Short mmCIF file of C-alpha atoms in Angstrom, two decimals:
data_model
loop_
_atom_site.label_atom_id
_atom_site.label_comp_id
_atom_site.label_asym_id
_atom_site.label_seq_id
_atom_site.Cartn_x
_atom_site.Cartn_y
_atom_site.Cartn_z
CA MET K 125 130.30 160.03 140.19
CA SER K 126 127.20 159.05 142.13
CA GLU K 127 126.92 160.07 145.77
CA TYR K 128 124.67 158.78 148.50
CA VAL K 129 121.21 160.23 148.93
CA ASP K 130 121.22 162.58 151.91
CA CYS K 131 119.76 160.48 154.72
CA HIS K 132 120.56 159.61 158.32
CA TYR K 133 122.48 156.47 157.39
CA ALA K 134 124.70 158.19 154.84
CA ARG K 135 125.40 161.02 157.32
CA THR K 136 126.37 158.65 160.14
CA ARG K 137 128.14 155.85 158.25
CA ALA K 138 131.43 154.73 159.76
CA ASP K 139 133.10 153.85 156.44
CA GLN K 140 133.91 156.73 154.07
CA THR K 141 135.81 154.53 151.58
CA ARG K 142 135.45 155.31 147.88
CA ARG K 143 135.82 152.17 145.83
CA PRO K 144 137.18 152.22 142.27
CA PHE K 145 135.19 151.90 139.08
CA LEU K 146 135.96 149.06 136.70
CA ASP K 147 138.40 150.27 134.04
CA ASN K 148 139.81 147.04 132.60
CA THR K 149 138.82 143.53 131.50
CA LEU K 150 138.48 140.80 134.12
CA ALA K 151 137.69 137.09 134.15
CA THR K 152 136.11 135.59 137.24
CA GLY K 153 133.98 132.72 138.47
CA THR K 154 130.91 134.82 139.30
CA VAL K 155 129.95 138.40 138.55
CA VAL K 156 127.20 139.96 140.68
CA ILE K 157 125.33 143.01 139.43
CA GLY K 158 123.95 145.10 142.31
CA GLY K 159 125.68 146.19 145.51
CA GLY K 160 122.70 145.89 147.82
CA LEU K 161 122.43 143.37 150.64
CA ALA K 162 121.41 140.43 148.44
CA GLY K 163 124.30 140.92 146.02
CA LEU K 164 126.73 141.52 148.86
CA THR K 165 125.59 138.34 150.62
CA ILE K 166 126.15 136.25 147.49
CA ALA K 167 129.58 137.75 146.87
CA LEU K 168 130.57 137.38 150.51
CA GLU K 169 129.56 133.73 150.76
CA LEU K 170 131.37 132.89 147.53
CA ALA K 171 134.50 134.70 148.74
CA ARG K 172 134.31 132.87 152.06
CA GLY K 173 134.30 129.61 150.12
CA GLY K 174 137.41 130.59 148.20
CA HIS K 175 135.60 131.30 144.91
CA SER K 176 136.55 134.20 142.66
CA VAL K 177 133.87 136.89 142.49
CA VAL K 178 133.42 140.40 141.13
CA LEU K 179 130.63 142.70 142.32
CA LEU K 180 129.52 145.62 140.14
CA GLU K 181 127.50 148.48 141.66
CA GLY K 182 126.16 151.20 139.37
CA ARG K 183 126.32 153.85 142.10
CA ARG K 184 127.66 153.32 145.65
CA ILE K 185 127.55 150.23 147.85
CA GLY K 186 124.16 150.17 149.61
CA TRP K 187 122.99 153.22 147.62
CA GLY K 188 119.46 151.91 147.06
CA ALA K 189 116.85 150.54 149.45
CA SER K 190 119.48 148.34 151.16
CA GLY K 191 121.06 151.47 152.66
CA ARG K 192 117.91 153.54 153.24
CA ASN K 193 115.39 151.20 154.88
CA GLY K 194 113.99 151.09 158.40
CA GLY K 195 116.80 148.81 159.58
CA PHE K 196 114.50 146.00 160.80
CA CYS K 197 115.83 142.44 160.63
CA GLY K 198 113.30 139.84 161.71
CA PRO K 199 111.68 136.61 160.48
CA GLY K 200 108.81 136.29 158.03
CA TYR K 201 107.67 137.50 154.62
CA ALA K 202 105.32 140.18 153.37
CA LEU K 203 102.91 137.56 152.02
CA GLY K 204 102.52 135.78 155.36
CA HIS K 205 102.49 132.08 156.14
CA ASP K 206 98.91 131.41 155.02
CA GLY K 207 99.44 133.08 151.66
CA ILE K 208 102.66 131.15 151.11
CA ALA K 209 100.94 127.87 152.01
CA ARG K 210 98.08 128.52 149.57
CA ILE K 211 100.53 128.96 146.68
CA ALA K 212 103.39 126.63 147.58
CA GLY K 213 101.90 124.11 150.00
CA THR K 214 102.21 123.64 153.74
CA GLU K 215 105.61 121.94 153.78
CA THR K 216 107.27 124.54 151.54
CA ALA K 217 105.71 127.30 153.65
CA ARG K 218 107.20 125.72 156.77
CA GLU K 219 110.65 125.47 155.14
CA LEU K 220 110.52 129.06 153.94
CA MET K 221 109.60 130.31 157.40
CA ALA K 222 112.52 128.38 158.87
CA LEU K 223 114.75 129.87 156.16
CA SER K 224 113.67 133.38 157.16
CA ARG K 225 114.77 132.67 160.74
CA GLU K 226 118.12 131.45 159.42
CA GLY K 227 118.44 134.79 157.64
CA VAL K 228 118.03 136.68 160.93
CA ASP K 229 120.73 134.56 162.56
CA TYR K 230 123.04 135.05 159.58
CA VAL K 231 122.82 138.84 159.75
CA ALA K 232 123.33 138.81 163.54
CA ASP K 233 126.33 136.50 163.19
CA ASN K 234 127.85 138.79 160.56
CA HIS K 235 127.39 141.79 162.82
CA ALA K 236 129.33 139.98 165.54
CA ALA K 237 132.05 138.93 163.09
CA PHE K 238 132.40 142.53 161.86
CA GLY K 239 132.85 143.88 165.39
CA MET K 240 129.42 145.46 165.77
CA PRO K 241 127.40 142.85 167.73
CA VAL K 242 123.65 143.14 168.21
CA ASP K 243 122.70 144.35 171.69
CA PRO K 244 120.45 141.61 173.15
CA ARG K 245 118.67 144.23 175.28
CA ARG K 246 117.35 145.90 172.12
CA ARG K 247 115.99 142.80 170.40
CA GLY K 248 112.30 142.35 169.69
CA HIS K 249 109.46 143.74 167.59
CA ILE K 250 106.08 145.05 168.71
CA SER K 251 103.35 144.91 166.07
CA ALA K 252 100.54 147.06 167.44
CA ARG K 253 96.89 146.98 166.38
CA ARG K 254 94.81 150.10 165.78
CA VAL K 255 91.58 148.16 166.30
CA PRO K 256 90.84 145.63 169.08
CA ALA K 257 92.03 142.18 167.96
CA ARG K 258 92.74 140.00 171.00
CA ALA K 259 91.22 136.77 169.67
CA GLU K 260 92.84 137.20 166.25
CA LEU K 261 96.25 137.76 167.80
CA GLU K 262 95.93 134.73 170.07
CA ARG K 263 95.10 132.55 167.06
CA TYR K 264 98.14 133.94 165.27
CA ARG K 265 100.34 133.25 168.33
CA ASP K 266 99.21 129.62 168.41
CA LYS K 267 99.78 129.19 164.66
CA MET K 268 103.29 130.58 164.89
CA ALA K 269 104.08 128.34 167.86
CA ALA K 270 103.22 125.34 165.68
CA LEU K 271 105.79 126.61 163.18
CA GLY K 272 108.49 126.98 165.83
CA LEU K 273 108.23 130.77 166.18
CA GLU K 274 107.43 131.92 169.71
CA VAL K 275 105.51 135.20 169.94
CA SER K 276 103.47 136.70 172.75
CA VAL K 277 100.32 138.80 172.95
CA LEU K 278 100.17 142.03 174.96
CA GLY K 279 96.83 143.38 176.13
CA VAL K 280 95.76 146.98 175.72
CA GLU K 281 97.25 148.19 179.02
CA GLU K 282 100.53 146.33 178.45
CA THR K 283 100.80 147.70 174.92
CA ARG K 284 100.11 151.28 176.00
CA ALA K 285 102.64 150.99 178.82
CA GLN K 286 105.27 150.52 176.10
CA LEU K 287 103.70 152.66 173.36
CA ARG K 288 101.97 155.58 175.02
CA SER K 289 99.34 156.23 172.40
CA PRO K 290 95.54 155.96 172.69
CA LEU K 291 95.44 154.74 169.07
CA TYR K 292 96.91 151.35 169.96
CA TYR K 293 95.10 148.35 171.40
CA GLU K 294 96.61 144.85 171.64
CA SER K 295 99.94 143.88 170.11
CA ILE K 296 102.15 140.94 169.16
CA VAL K 297 105.76 140.75 170.35
CA GLU K 298 108.29 138.79 168.28
CA PRO K 299 111.51 138.45 170.32
CA THR K 300 114.25 137.89 167.72
CA MET K 301 114.02 140.97 165.48
CA PHE K 302 116.70 143.61 165.88
CA ALA K 303 117.50 147.03 164.46
CA MET K 304 120.66 147.88 162.56
CA GLN K 305 122.37 150.63 160.62
CA PRO K 306 121.87 149.00 157.21
CA LEU K 307 124.39 151.09 155.29
CA ASP K 308 127.14 150.36 157.85
CA TYR K 309 126.32 146.66 157.49
CA ALA K 310 126.49 146.81 153.70
CA LEU K 311 129.85 148.59 153.80
CA ALA K 312 131.21 146.08 156.31
CA MET K 313 130.23 143.26 153.94
CA ALA K 314 132.04 144.98 151.06
CA ARG K 315 135.19 145.32 153.18
CA GLU K 316 135.09 141.63 154.05
CA ILE K 317 134.60 140.59 150.42
CA GLU K 318 137.69 142.59 149.50
CA ARG K 319 139.69 141.19 152.42
CA LEU K 320 138.92 137.68 151.19
CA GLY K 321 140.09 138.47 147.67
CA GLY K 322 136.84 139.42 145.96
CA LYS K 323 136.66 142.59 143.87
CA VAL K 324 134.06 145.33 144.49
CA PHE K 325 133.52 148.18 142.03
CA GLU K 326 131.33 151.27 142.43
CA ASN K 327 130.02 153.65 139.76
CA SER K 328 130.21 150.75 137.32
CA PRO K 329 126.72 150.23 135.88
CA ALA K 330 126.17 147.19 133.70
CA LEU K 331 125.32 148.46 130.22
CA SER K 332 124.88 145.11 128.50
CA THR K 333 125.15 141.38 129.02
CA GLY K 334 125.77 138.57 126.56
CA ARG K 335 127.13 135.07 126.10
CA PHE K 336 130.40 133.84 124.64
CA GLY K 337 130.40 130.07 124.77
CA ILE K 338 129.82 129.07 128.39
CA SER K 339 130.81 132.50 129.70
CA HIS K 340 128.60 135.46 130.52
CA LEU K 341 129.92 138.86 129.47
CA VAL K 342 129.06 142.13 131.22
CA ALA K 343 130.06 145.50 129.79
CA THR K 344 130.37 148.66 131.90
CA PRO K 345 131.25 152.18 130.67
CA ARG K 346 135.00 151.50 130.95
CA GLY K 347 135.45 147.77 131.43
CA LYS K 348 134.22 144.24 130.90
CA VAL K 349 133.84 141.11 133.01
CA SER K 350 133.54 137.53 131.81
CA ALA K 351 132.29 134.89 134.24
CA HIS K 352 130.86 131.39 134.42
CA HIS K 353 127.96 132.72 136.54
CA LEU K 354 126.06 136.02 136.39
CA VAL K 355 123.70 137.06 139.20
CA ILE K 356 121.28 140.01 138.92
CA CYS K 357 120.46 141.67 142.27
CA THR K 358 119.25 145.13 141.26
CA GLY K 359 116.08 145.62 143.32
CA GLY K 360 113.87 148.67 142.93
CA TYR K 361 116.31 150.32 140.54
CA THR K 362 116.26 147.45 138.05
CA SER K 363 116.80 148.66 134.48
CA ARG K 364 115.85 146.89 131.26
CA LEU K 365 119.20 145.10 131.20
CA ILE K 366 117.33 141.79 131.69
CA PRO K 367 113.82 142.46 130.32
CA ALA K 368 112.25 139.41 131.98
CA LEU K 369 113.21 140.78 135.41
CA ARG K 370 112.07 144.34 134.72
CA ARG K 371 108.69 143.04 133.53
CA ALA K 372 108.27 141.10 136.77
CA MET K 373 108.78 143.81 139.39
CA LEU K 374 107.22 147.08 140.46
CA PRO K 375 109.30 149.88 141.98
CA ILE K 376 107.44 150.96 145.10
CA ALA K 377 108.50 154.01 147.11
CA THR K 378 108.62 154.22 150.86
CA TYR K 379 109.64 157.16 153.03
CA ALA K 380 111.54 157.67 156.26
CA MET K 381 112.85 160.42 158.50
CA ALA K 382 115.25 160.76 161.41
CA SER K 383 114.81 163.09 164.35
CA ALA K 384 117.36 165.11 166.24
CA PRO K 385 118.55 163.45 169.48
CA ASP K 386 116.05 163.88 172.34
CA GLU K 387 116.13 160.86 174.63
CA GLY K 388 113.91 162.35 177.31
CA LEU K 389 111.13 163.39 174.95
CA LEU K 390 111.15 160.04 173.18
CA GLU K 391 110.95 158.19 176.50
CA SER K 392 107.71 160.04 177.25
CA ALA K 393 106.10 158.38 174.24
CA ILE K 394 107.99 155.21 173.33
CA ALA K 395 109.19 153.34 176.40
CA THR K 396 110.92 150.48 174.60
CA PRO K 397 114.06 150.01 172.49
CA MET K 398 112.32 147.41 170.33
CA CYS K 399 111.34 147.83 166.67
CA ILE K 400 107.71 148.88 166.27
CA SER K 401 105.12 148.79 163.51
CA ASP K 402 101.34 148.90 163.26
CA ASP K 403 98.84 146.77 161.38
CA ARG K 404 97.86 149.34 158.77
CA ARG K 405 98.52 148.59 155.12
CA ALA K 406 101.56 150.70 154.28
CA GLY K 407 101.59 151.48 157.99
CA ASP K 408 104.01 153.25 160.29
CA TYR K 409 107.27 151.58 161.35
CA TYR K 410 109.74 153.16 163.72
CA ARG K 411 112.42 152.68 166.35
CA ARG K 412 114.60 154.54 168.77
CA THR K 413 118.32 154.61 168.02
CA THR K 414 121.20 154.21 170.45
CA ASP K 415 122.07 157.91 170.11
CA GLY K 416 118.63 159.12 171.18
CA ARG K 417 116.97 159.64 167.79
CA LEU K 418 113.77 158.33 166.27
CA ILE K 419 113.72 156.67 162.85
CA TRP K 420 110.15 156.84 161.49
CA GLY K 421 108.96 155.40 158.17
CA GLY K 422 105.81 154.73 156.23
CA ARG K 423 103.58 155.98 153.37
CA ILE K 424 104.23 153.36 150.71
CA THR K 425 103.24 154.51 147.23
CA ALA K 426 103.59 153.40 143.62
CA ARG K 427 104.42 156.98 142.64
CA THR K 428 108.19 157.22 142.57
CA ARG K 429 108.57 161.03 142.79
CA ASP K 430 109.14 162.45 146.27
CA PRO K 431 106.47 164.77 147.66
CA ALA K 432 107.79 168.30 148.22
CA ASP K 433 106.83 168.26 151.90
CA LEU K 434 108.07 164.77 152.78
CA ALA K 435 109.34 165.59 156.27
CA ALA K 436 106.10 167.43 157.11
CA LEU K 437 103.96 164.49 155.97
CA LEU K 438 105.88 161.97 158.06
CA ARG K 439 105.94 164.31 161.04
CA LYS K 440 102.14 164.61 160.77
CA ASP K 441 101.85 160.81 160.88
CA MET K 442 104.10 160.68 163.95
CA ILE K 443 102.16 163.34 165.84
CA GLU K 444 98.85 161.65 165.04
CA VAL K 445 100.11 158.63 166.98
CA TYR K 446 102.16 160.50 169.60
CA PRO K 447 100.96 164.09 170.18
CA GLN K 448 103.55 164.37 172.95
CA LEU K 449 106.28 164.37 170.26
CA ALA K 450 105.09 167.60 168.66
CA ALA K 451 108.27 169.39 169.81
CA LEU K 452 110.59 166.74 168.33
CA LYS K 453 112.85 168.25 165.68
CA ILE K 454 113.42 166.43 162.37
CA ASP K 455 116.96 166.25 161.00
CA SER K 456 116.47 164.48 157.68
CA ALA K 457 113.88 162.78 155.46
CA TRP K 458 114.38 160.55 152.44
CA SER K 459 112.81 157.98 150.15
CA GLY K 460 113.85 154.70 148.58
CA LEU K 461 112.52 152.39 145.87
CA MET K 462 111.79 148.81 146.83
CA ALA K 463 111.23 146.01 144.32
CA TYR K 464 107.88 144.27 144.77
CA ALA K 465 106.57 141.25 142.89
CA ARG K 466 102.82 140.89 142.35
CA HIS K 467 102.82 137.81 144.58
CA TYR K 468 104.60 139.74 147.42
CA MET K 469 107.44 137.23 147.65
CA PRO K 470 111.13 137.49 146.76
CA GLN K 471 112.09 136.47 143.24
CA VAL K 472 114.91 133.95 143.47
CA GLY K 473 115.95 131.54 140.75
CA LYS K 474 117.66 130.71 137.48
CA LEU K 475 116.88 132.17 134.06
CA ASP K 476 119.40 130.20 132.03
CA GLU K 477 122.55 128.17 132.53
CA GLY K 478 124.72 130.24 134.84
CA LEU K 479 122.26 133.17 134.85
CA TRP K 480 120.65 133.80 138.25
CA TYR K 481 118.41 136.41 139.84
CA CYS K 482 117.85 137.38 143.45
CA THR K 483 115.58 140.39 143.90
CA ALA K 484 112.14 141.77 144.96
CA PHE K 485 112.75 142.05 148.71
CA GLY K 486 110.35 144.94 149.33
CA GLY K 487 108.28 144.55 152.49
CA HIS K 488 110.12 141.54 153.91
CA GLY K 489 112.73 142.93 156.24
CA LEU K 490 116.44 142.38 155.85
CA ASN K 491 116.41 138.68 156.70
CA THR K 492 115.28 137.64 153.21
CA THR K 493 118.21 139.27 151.41
CA ALA K 494 120.50 137.15 153.58
CA ALA K 495 118.49 133.94 153.28
CA ALA K 496 117.99 134.16 149.53
CA GLY K 497 121.53 135.35 148.87
CA GLY K 498 122.89 132.38 150.77
CA LEU K 499 120.78 130.00 148.66
CA ILE K 500 122.10 131.40 145.39
CA ALA K 501 125.70 131.30 146.63
CA ALA K 502 125.23 127.66 147.66
CA ALA K 503 123.69 126.82 144.28
CA ILE K 504 126.68 128.31 142.46
CA ALA K 505 129.35 126.88 144.74
CA ASP K 506 127.93 123.44 145.55
CA GLY K 507 125.00 122.78 143.23
CA ASP K 508 122.60 123.06 146.18
CA ASP K 509 119.02 123.22 144.92
CA ARG K 510 117.30 124.74 147.98
CA TYR K 511 116.79 127.91 145.94
CA ARG K 512 113.94 125.98 144.32
CA LEU K 513 111.87 126.66 147.43
CA PHE K 514 111.04 129.96 145.73
CA GLU K 515 110.01 128.37 142.40
CA PRO K 516 106.25 128.66 143.10
CA PHE K 517 106.78 132.44 143.15
CA GLY K 518 108.07 133.06 139.68
CA LEU K 519 108.50 136.09 137.45
CA ALA K 520 104.84 137.08 137.27
CA TRP K 521 104.12 139.95 134.86
CA ASN K 522 103.92 143.31 136.63
CA GLY K 523 101.04 144.64 134.55
CA GLY K 524 103.14 146.80 132.24
CA PRO K 525 102.37 150.55 132.20
CA LEU K 526 99.16 149.92 134.14
CA GLY K 527 100.94 148.00 136.89
CA PRO K 528 101.86 151.05 139.03
CA VAL K 529 98.35 152.46 138.55
CA ALA K 530 96.76 149.22 139.71
CA ALA K 531 99.13 149.02 142.67
CA GLN K 532 98.36 152.58 143.73
CA LEU K 533 94.61 152.02 143.47
CA THR K 534 94.98 148.87 145.57
CA TYR K 535 96.93 150.75 148.27
CA TRP K 536 94.34 153.52 148.37
CA LYS K 537 91.53 150.97 148.72
CA LEU K 538 93.29 149.18 151.58
CA GLN K 539 94.09 152.47 153.32
CA LEU K 540 90.43 153.50 153.11
CA GLN K 541 89.47 150.18 154.69
CA ASP K 542 91.93 150.86 157.51
CA ARG K 543 90.52 154.33 158.12
CA TRP K 544 86.95 153.03 158.05
CA ALA K 545 87.73 150.34 160.65
CA GLU K 546 89.57 152.84 162.88
CA ARG K 547 86.74 155.34 162.57
CA GLY K 548 84.26 152.70 163.74
CA VAL K 549 86.40 151.98 166.81
CA ALA K 550 86.70 155.69 167.60
CA GLN K 551 82.94 156.21 167.33
CA LYS K 552 82.28 153.25 169.62
CA ARG K 553 84.78 154.65 172.14
CA GLU K 554 83.05 158.05 172.07
CA ARG K 555 79.62 156.46 172.66
CA HIS K 556 80.91 154.67 175.75
CA ALA K 557 82.88 157.65 177.09
#
């Protein structure tokens, strides 16, 4: 029986329920493979519409990246608006950005419905720059305003009043993002699916899929499910069950840690409850929790094995930014595998009649699992074709065995560029000191 990886979210989760494994044969309208946030969203929306649905999770609900991430839910995509527009066109880019905002609202609405509403005093996201970038940020602010997304620019003094680090210069503030306990949210979704009549099974990995007439068949170690629709939502832990999906994603590791509670010490460095990140490639992202802890993440890599000194590496990153946190004790550190596509966009679509996929949410924040999951549920339930917004971002080949190598080399190159730019700023500051 699989257990949760030892991390802050698993330690503090409110729901200790153990769900059954599938041990019989079922027939249903839709079977969803993958109990992360995308799969849970699809199952929940189908159950809300009165449709029969079965969700199969190979380990525990929210076991993967959905239950181990930074907990940021805000609008946007990893590729960015300009990149989306170059590939899909300006109008599609505008619709996708609006869809990402809908995803944020959906997650916030669910939190309220589940009795754990988002605190409006803790909303917002500061994206800080490690090199001066006032003009660039003002251009970005104006571009986002044209798309209906209001952001503001903080100068150096305003930024450092919130984030007391000499490494930061200007920053952008996006007001709608919020932080969440992602595993608690995933478990609340599973409870609601079950309350509405859907079936949720843990420790039930899909071993094979096939067709029998118009039905899709899924076999697990002890049971089978037949369904009119099959949806694959397996993320960074995607197996070769559906080869076309495995060939189109790269498992990318990211790391996080949680501190012991120390409200006073954290206040001396981070004087805001907002979510925070910097502009480095594979940069730092962090936030203060309501119980006085710090969640700190970063260090994206294509190597999927954990370093032996993970907590020490992340602590070193933290102290580089905030030397005043040197005495902060670390309670836990963990990793998770995200699914990335080469085009840095979610992979959402249809492989065959009744065979859907909804995956590759690495780097986007939790809004896209909600937005994309809702599109697939609407396509199954109502024939809605808005999922086609993601068609320009198809199942591009991941590069095979060389894909992770190429990805790692790319990350190293970008990180060197970051360090070079920051070194130039530091040298200029020293000359003028």
